[in-house]
mmCIF file of C-alpha atoms in Angstrom:
data_model
loop_
_atom_site.group_PDB
_atom_site.id
_atom_site.type_symbol
_atom_site.label_atom_id
_atom_site.label_comp_id
_atom_site.label_asym_id
_atom_site.label_seq_id
_atom_site.Cartn_x
_atom_site.Cartn_y
_atom_site.Cartn_z
ATOM 1 C CA MET A 1 0.000 0.000 0.000
ATOM 2 C CA SER A 2 1.283 3.440 -0.873
ATOM 3 C CA GLU A 3 1.507 6.446 1.388
ATOM 4 C CA PRO A 4 -0.200 9.776 0.700
ATOM 5 C CA ALA A 5 1.835 11.796 -1.785
ATOM 6 C CA SER A 6 2.062 15.577 -1.751
ATOM 7 C CA ASP A 7 3.301 17.543 -4.755
ATOM 8 C CA ASP A 8 6.866 17.162 -3.486
ATOM 9 C CA ALA A 9 6.550 13.617 -2.173
ATOM 10 C CA VAL A 10 5.311 12.298 -5.519
ATOM 11 C CA ARG A 11 8.871 12.629 -6.808
ATOM 12 C CA ARG A 12 9.772 9.666 -4.613
ATOM 13 C CA TYR A 13 7.798 7.527 -7.034
ATOM 14 C CA ALA A 14 9.917 8.510 -10.022
ATOM 15 C CA PRO A 15 12.213 5.434 -10.073
ATOM 16 C CA LEU A 16 9.224 3.084 -10.201
ATOM 17 C CA TYR A 17 6.640 5.182 -12.023
ATOM 18 C CA PRO A 18 8.455 7.598 -14.340
ATOM 19 C CA GLU A 19 5.478 8.030 -16.661
ATOM 20 C CA VAL A 20 3.154 8.828 -13.751
ATOM 21 C CA VAL A 21 5.503 11.343 -12.183
ATOM 22 C CA GLY A 22 6.180 12.856 -15.583
ATOM 23 C CA SER A 23 2.482 13.447 -16.181
ATOM 24 C CA GLY A 24 1.901 14.778 -12.681
ATOM 25 C CA SER A 25 -0.517 12.154 -11.366
ATOM 26 C CA LEU A 26 -1.916 8.689 -11.910
ATOM 27 C CA VAL A 27 -5.130 10.243 -13.216
ATOM 28 C CA ASN A 28 -3.235 12.026 -15.979
ATOM 29 C CA ALA A 29 -1.040 9.044 -16.840
ATOM 30 C CA LEU A 30 -3.936 6.597 -16.957
ATOM 31 C CA GLN A 31 -6.058 8.967 -19.020
ATOM 32 C CA ALA A 32 -3.193 9.380 -21.494
ATOM 33 C CA VAL A 33 -2.863 5.610 -21.913
ATOM 34 C CA ALA A 34 -6.607 5.191 -22.378
ATOM 35 C CA ASP A 35 -6.759 7.977 -24.948
ATOM 36 C CA ARG A 36 -3.787 6.607 -26.854
ATOM 37 C CA VAL A 37 -5.336 3.143 -27.154
ATOM 38 C CA GLY A 38 -8.782 4.514 -27.899
ATOM 39 C CA TYR A 39 -10.609 3.467 -24.735
ATOM 40 C CA ALA A 40 -13.637 5.609 -23.907
ATOM 41 C CA LEU A 41 -12.622 6.161 -20.292
ATOM 42 C CA THR A 42 -13.013 9.233 -18.140
ATOM 43 C CA VAL A 43 -10.427 8.892 -15.375
ATOM 44 C CA GLU A 44 -11.141 10.901 -12.240
ATOM 45 C CA LEU A 45 -9.732 11.607 -8.803
ATOM 46 C CA THR A 46 -10.827 9.417 -5.914
ATOM 47 C CA SER A 47 -12.735 10.863 -2.959
ATOM 48 C CA SER A 48 -9.565 10.816 -0.810
ATOM 49 C CA PRO A 49 -7.675 14.102 -1.255
ATOM 50 C CA GLY A 50 -4.497 12.579 0.170
ATOM 51 C CA TRP A 51 -4.270 10.191 -2.783
ATOM 52 C CA ARG A 52 -4.745 12.758 -5.553
ATOM 53 C CA ARG A 53 -1.390 11.950 -7.186
ATOM 54 C CA VAL A 54 -1.274 8.184 -6.706
ATOM 55 C CA ALA A 55 -4.882 7.008 -7.100
ATOM 56 C CA ALA A 56 -7.579 7.181 -9.749
ATOM 57 C CA GLN A 57 -11.073 5.922 -10.429
ATOM 58 C CA VAL A 58 -13.501 5.306 -13.267
ATOM 59 C CA SER A 59 -17.257 4.798 -13.113
ATOM 60 C CA PHE A 60 -20.286 4.170 -15.286
ATOM 61 C CA GLU A 61 -23.827 3.652 -13.987
ATOM 62 C CA ASP A 62 -23.550 1.317 -10.982
ATOM 63 C CA ARG A 63 -20.013 0.142 -11.784
ATOM 64 C CA SER A 64 -16.750 1.669 -10.656
ATOM 65 C CA ALA A 65 -13.116 0.783 -10.176
ATOM 66 C CA THR A 66 -10.258 2.321 -8.232
ATOM 67 C CA VAL A 67 -6.529 2.123 -8.928
ATOM 68 C CA LEU A 68 -3.771 2.793 -6.392
ATOM 69 C CA MET A 69 0.011 2.826 -6.767
ATOM 70 C CA ALA A 70 2.161 0.824 -4.342
ATOM 71 C CA ARG A 71 4.994 2.760 -2.735
ATOM 72 C CA HIS A 72 7.916 0.336 -2.540
ATOM 73 C CA GLU A 73 7.397 -1.679 -5.736
ATOM 74 C CA ARG A 74 5.901 -0.983 -9.128
ATOM 75 C CA SER A 75 2.416 -2.317 -8.722
ATOM 76 C CA PHE A 76 -1.013 -0.895 -9.483
ATOM 77 C CA SER A 77 -3.809 -2.372 -7.380
ATOM 78 C CA VAL A 78 -7.275 -2.495 -8.921
ATOM 79 C CA ASP A 79 -10.584 -2.977 -7.158
ATOM 80 C CA CYS A 80 -13.809 -3.356 -9.119
ATOM 81 C CA TRP A 81 -17.228 -2.593 -7.632
ATOM 82 C CA ALA A 82 -20.837 -2.959 -8.733
ATOM 83 C CA GLY A 83 -23.727 -1.568 -6.754
ATOM 84 C CA GLY A 84 -21.460 -1.150 -3.744
ATOM 85 C CA VAL A 85 -20.335 -4.780 -3.924
ATOM 86 C CA HIS A 86 -16.637 -5.673 -4.232
ATOM 87 C CA MET A 87 -16.494 -7.831 -7.350
ATOM 88 C CA ALA A 88 -12.848 -8.273 -8.367
ATOM 89 C CA THR A 89 -9.331 -7.263 -7.425
ATOM 90 C CA GLY A 90 -5.808 -7.632 -8.762
ATOM 91 C CA LEU A 91 -2.280 -6.268 -9.173
ATOM 92 C CA SER A 92 -0.360 -5.373 -12.314
ATOM 93 C CA SER A 93 2.772 -3.402 -13.112
ATOM 94 C CA ASP A 94 1.524 -2.569 -16.631
ATOM 95 C CA LEU A 95 -0.484 0.641 -16.863
ATOM 96 C CA SER A 96 -1.767 -0.334 -20.315
ATOM 97 C CA GLU A 97 -3.107 -3.552 -18.844
ATOM 98 C CA ILE A 98 -4.782 -1.576 -16.077
ATOM 99 C CA ALA A 99 -6.463 0.710 -18.615
ATOM 100 C CA GLY A 100 -7.693 -2.268 -20.616
ATOM 101 C CA ALA A 101 -9.151 -3.967 -17.550
ATOM 102 C CA LEU A 102 -10.925 -0.784 -16.462
ATOM 103 C CA HIS A 103 -12.388 -0.338 -19.925
ATOM 104 C CA ALA A 104 -13.590 -3.940 -19.912
ATOM 105 C CA TRP A 105 -15.061 -3.750 -16.401
ATOM 106 C CA LEU A 106 -17.361 -0.888 -17.362
ATOM 107 C CA ARG A 107 -18.656 -2.881 -20.349
ATOM 108 C CA VAL A 108 -18.296 -6.637 -19.822
ATOM 109 C CA PRO A 109 -21.596 -8.024 -18.481
ATOM 110 C CA ARG A 110 -20.168 -10.670 -16.119
ATOM 111 C CA VAL A 111 -17.258 -10.644 -13.714
ATOM 112 C CA ARG A 112 -16.213 -14.157 -14.746
ATOM 113 C CA GLU A 113 -15.788 -12.907 -18.302
ATOM 114 C CA LEU A 114 -13.723 -10.001 -16.987
ATOM 115 C CA VAL A 115 -11.218 -12.178 -15.111
ATOM 116 C CA ALA A 116 -10.991 -14.575 -18.047
ATOM 117 C CA GLN A 117 -10.054 -11.670 -20.290
ATOM 118 C CA TRP A 118 -7.694 -10.083 -17.737
ATOM 119 C CA PRO A 119 -6.086 -12.916 -15.723
ATOM 120 C CA PHE A 120 -4.309 -10.588 -13.286
ATOM 121 C CA LEU A 121 -7.751 -9.994 -11.765
ATOM 122 C CA ARG A 122 -9.499 -12.487 -9.515
ATOM 123 C CA THR A 123 -13.049 -12.811 -8.297
ATOM 124 C CA TRP A 124 -14.873 -15.046 -5.792
ATOM 125 C CA GLU A 125 -18.038 -17.017 -5.307
ATOM 126 C CA LEU A 126 -20.070 -14.311 -3.597
ATOM 127 C CA ALA A 127 -19.307 -11.800 -6.343
ATOM 128 C CA GLU A 128 -20.687 -14.168 -8.956
ATOM 129 C CA ALA A 129 -23.653 -14.927 -6.721
ATOM 130 C CA TYR A 130 -24.531 -11.239 -6.583
ATOM 131 C CA GLU A 131 -24.731 -11.178 -10.356
ATOM 132 C CA CYS A 132 -27.335 -13.922 -10.577
ATOM 133 C CA GLY A 133 -29.339 -13.112 -7.450
ATOM 134 C CA GLU A 134 -28.195 -16.171 -5.485
ATOM 135 C CA THR A 135 -26.325 -14.353 -2.740
ATOM 136 C CA VAL A 136 -28.636 -15.302 0.112
ATOM 137 C CA SER A 137 -28.443 -19.028 -0.603
ATOM 138 C CA VAL A 138 -24.654 -18.863 -1.003
ATOM 139 C CA ARG A 139 -24.239 -16.910 2.234
ATOM 140 C CA TRP A 140 -26.355 -19.461 4.076
ATOM 141 C CA ARG A 141 -24.299 -22.327 2.702
ATOM 142 C CA GLN A 142 -21.037 -20.602 3.622
ATOM 143 C CA LEU A 143 -22.303 -19.845 7.133
ATOM 144 C CA ARG A 144 -23.403 -23.446 7.645
ATOM 145 C CA GLU A 145 -20.053 -24.727 6.377
ATOM 146 C CA ALA A 146 -18.175 -22.315 8.645
ATOM 147 C CA ALA A 147 -20.178 -23.417 11.673
ATOM 148 C CA GLU A 148 -19.430 -27.038 10.836
ATOM 149 C CA ARG A 149 -15.690 -26.367 10.500
ATOM 150 C CA ARG A 150 -15.539 -24.587 13.850
ATOM 151 C CA GLN A 151 -16.991 -27.608 15.619
ATOM 152 C CA ASP A 152 -18.993 -25.238 17.806
ATOM 153 C CA ALA A 153 -22.088 -27.210 18.767
ATOM 154 C CA ALA A 154 -24.057 -24.162 19.946
ATOM 155 C CA LEU A 155 -23.303 -22.116 16.839
ATOM 156 C CA ARG A 156 -24.059 -25.075 14.600
ATOM 157 C CA ALA A 157 -27.370 -25.697 16.376
ATOM 158 C CA PHE A 158 -28.450 -22.095 16.034
ATOM 159 C CA VAL A 159 -27.461 -21.808 12.373
ATOM 160 C CA GLU A 160 -29.297 -25.001 11.434
ATOM 161 C CA THR A 161 -32.383 -24.017 13.439
ATOM 162 C CA ALA A 162 -32.417 -20.543 11.884
ATOM 163 C CA PHE A 163 -31.939 -21.977 8.395
ATOM 164 C CA ALA A 164 -34.930 -24.246 8.926
ATOM 165 C CA HIS A 165 -37.201 -21.284 9.689
ATOM 166 C CA PRO A 166 -38.759 -19.864 6.490
ATOM 167 C CA ARG A 167 -38.738 -16.233 7.695
ATOM 168 C CA LEU A 168 -35.036 -16.323 8.522
ATOM 169 C CA ARG A 169 -33.969 -18.419 5.535
ATOM 170 C CA VAL A 170 -34.997 -15.639 3.136
ATOM 171 C CA LEU A 171 -32.825 -13.110 4.986
ATOM 172 C CA SER A 172 -29.136 -12.664 4.274
ATOM 173 C CA PRO A 173 -27.038 -14.069 7.151
ATOM 174 C CA GLY A 174 -23.615 -12.836 8.189
ATOM 175 C CA ARG A 175 -21.035 -12.753 10.939
ATOM 176 C CA SER A 176 -19.869 -9.706 12.883
ATOM 177 C CA MET A 177 -17.277 -10.686 15.447
ATOM 178 C CA HIS A 178 -19.115 -13.337 17.516
ATOM 179 C CA TRP A 179 -22.589 -12.307 16.382
ATOM 180 C CA VAL A 180 -24.737 -13.969 13.740
ATOM 181 C CA THR A 181 -26.548 -11.191 11.886
ATOM 182 C CA PHE A 182 -29.455 -10.911 9.477
ATOM 183 C CA SER A 183 -30.203 -8.391 6.747
ATOM 184 C CA ARG A 184 -33.052 -7.758 4.344
ATOM 185 C CA ARG A 185 -30.462 -7.193 1.624
ATOM 186 C CA ALA A 186 -27.337 -9.101 0.689
ATOM 187 C CA ALA A 187 -25.949 -6.057 -1.124
ATOM 188 C CA PRO A 188 -25.083 -2.776 0.586
ATOM 189 C CA PRO A 189 -26.447 -1.016 2.457
ATOM 190 C CA ILE A 190 -26.674 -3.923 4.888
ATOM 191 C CA CYS A 191 -29.537 -3.644 7.397
ATOM 192 C CA HIS A 192 -28.682 -3.085 11.040
ATOM 193 C CA ASP A 193 -32.190 -3.007 12.501
ATOM 194 C CA LEU A 194 -32.763 -6.766 12.703
ATOM 195 C CA PRO A 195 -31.964 -8.884 15.784
ATOM 196 C CA ARG A 196 -28.602 -10.637 16.034
ATOM 197 C CA VAL A 197 -27.480 -13.492 18.263
ATOM 198 C CA MET A 198 -24.326 -14.749 19.964
ATOM 199 C CA ALA A 199 -23.631 -18.053 21.712
ATOM 200 C CA ILE A 200 -22.519 -17.411 25.313
ATOM 201 C CA GLY A 201 -21.864 -20.964 26.500
ATOM 202 C CA GLU A 202 -23.774 -23.829 28.102
ATOM 203 C CA ASP A 203 -26.359 -23.828 25.307
ATOM 204 C CA ARG A 204 -27.287 -20.225 26.057
ATOM 205 C CA PHE A 205 -27.610 -17.393 23.569
ATOM 206 C CA ARG A 206 -27.677 -13.625 23.800
ATOM 207 C CA VAL A 207 -30.009 -11.810 21.429
ATOM 208 C CA ARG A 208 -29.367 -8.147 20.688
ATOM 209 C CA PHE A 209 -32.169 -5.987 19.319
ATOM 210 C CA ALA A 210 -31.933 -2.830 17.234
ATOM 211 C CA ASP A 211 -32.608 -0.610 20.261
ATOM 212 C CA GLY A 212 -29.605 -2.142 22.056
ATOM 213 C CA ARG A 213 -31.658 -4.259 24.427
ATOM 214 C CA LEU A 214 -30.205 -7.687 25.244
ATOM 215 C CA GLN A 215 -32.059 -10.869 26.077
ATOM 216 C CA ASP A 216 -30.435 -14.128 27.172
ATOM 217 C CA VAL A 217 -32.256 -17.318 26.254
ATOM 218 C CA HIS A 218 -31.676 -21.046 26.583
ATOM 219 C CA GLY A 219 -31.330 -23.204 23.477
ATOM 220 C CA ALA A 220 -31.217 -22.511 19.751
ATOM 221 C CA THR A 221 -34.970 -23.051 19.332
ATOM 222 C CA GLU A 222 -35.814 -20.345 21.835
ATOM 223 C CA ALA A 223 -33.245 -17.986 20.327
ATOM 224 C CA VAL A 224 -34.803 -18.375 16.887
ATOM 225 C CA ALA A 225 -38.313 -17.906 18.315
ATOM 226 C CA VAL A 226 -37.300 -14.667 20.041
ATOM 227 C CA ILE A 227 -35.668 -13.322 16.872
ATOM 228 C CA VAL A 228 -38.634 -14.186 14.652
ATOM 229 C CA LYS A 229 -41.052 -12.608 17.130
ATOM 230 C CA ARG A 230 -39.107 -9.335 17.033
ATOM 231 C CA LEU A 231 -38.649 -9.172 13.270
ATOM 232 C CA PRO A 232 -40.195 -6.010 11.777
ATOM 233 C CA ASP A 233 -43.202 -6.540 9.555
ATOM 234 C CA ASP A 234 -41.203 -5.361 6.555
ATOM 235 C CA ALA A 235 -38.310 -7.777 7.127
ATOM 236 C CA VAL A 236 -38.451 -9.066 3.568
ATOM 237 C CA PRO A 237 -35.309 -9.108 1.403
ATOM 238 C CA GLU A 238 -35.103 -6.803 -1.582
ATOM 239 C CA PRO A 239 -33.581 -7.934 -4.893
ATOM 240 C CA SER A 240 -29.782 -7.743 -4.689
ATOM 241 C CA CYS A 241 -28.835 -8.930 -8.158
ATOM 242 C CA VAL A 242 -26.315 -6.509 -9.585
ATOM 243 C CA GLY A 243 -25.512 -8.470 -12.716
ATOM 244 C CA ARG A 244 -28.502 -7.639 -14.883
ATOM 245 C CA ILE A 245 -26.358 -5.481 -17.106
ATOM 246 C CA THR A 246 -26.842 -5.659 -20.831
ATOM 247 C CA ARG A 247 -24.212 -3.188 -22.011
ATOM 248 C CA SER A 248 -22.395 -4.355 -25.082
ATOM 249 C CA SER A 249 -18.661 -4.989 -25.058
ATOM 250 C CA SER A 250 -18.017 -2.490 -27.808
#
């Protein structure tokens, strides 16, 4: 990771990034590469003023990508986002390759196609699940597998009991420290007004409600019953598919 670069400090990057330093910033250098190749990219500053010389971003509709220069080695890190969801990441020392990947990300319909075209990028199961609207089922499977691996009988009992309940199974589950959480949406913004639960030992569970109130209960069945009873009436997930994009690759 690089360090913030002032007008003077950016000169430190010259041995590794001569073309960037020569153009004054990563935004300028990346825009020049894109223009030279013929990519229809508008490269902009990121929202962090401290990175104005060493970072850049592009965006179109719900898609965006950020690029950041490493400080101690020539490496551009890329992070691709769609609808607030982190979809792909990667490192490359080739600014032309970075420009090509950014151009593709704003136009290629699927993230799997993107990483196949630009192998320096990688993606993951949840990113692909977001694209086809299967995030909730994937998150449930991953949570159940994680509970099984931990060999935590209380956690496993709660997760399986919650999964068996139809009102909870349609919510997006997650983990926050020792808490099991639920959200109407699998994509950001994640809900924080639904009950969450934590195993506290001896088959006991602590349920935390949105108002901060805590309730200790005995057994996974009772914990699930308490959570379901306190679910808001509108606790129904909204569509989170971010992959219904039909832009052409031209």
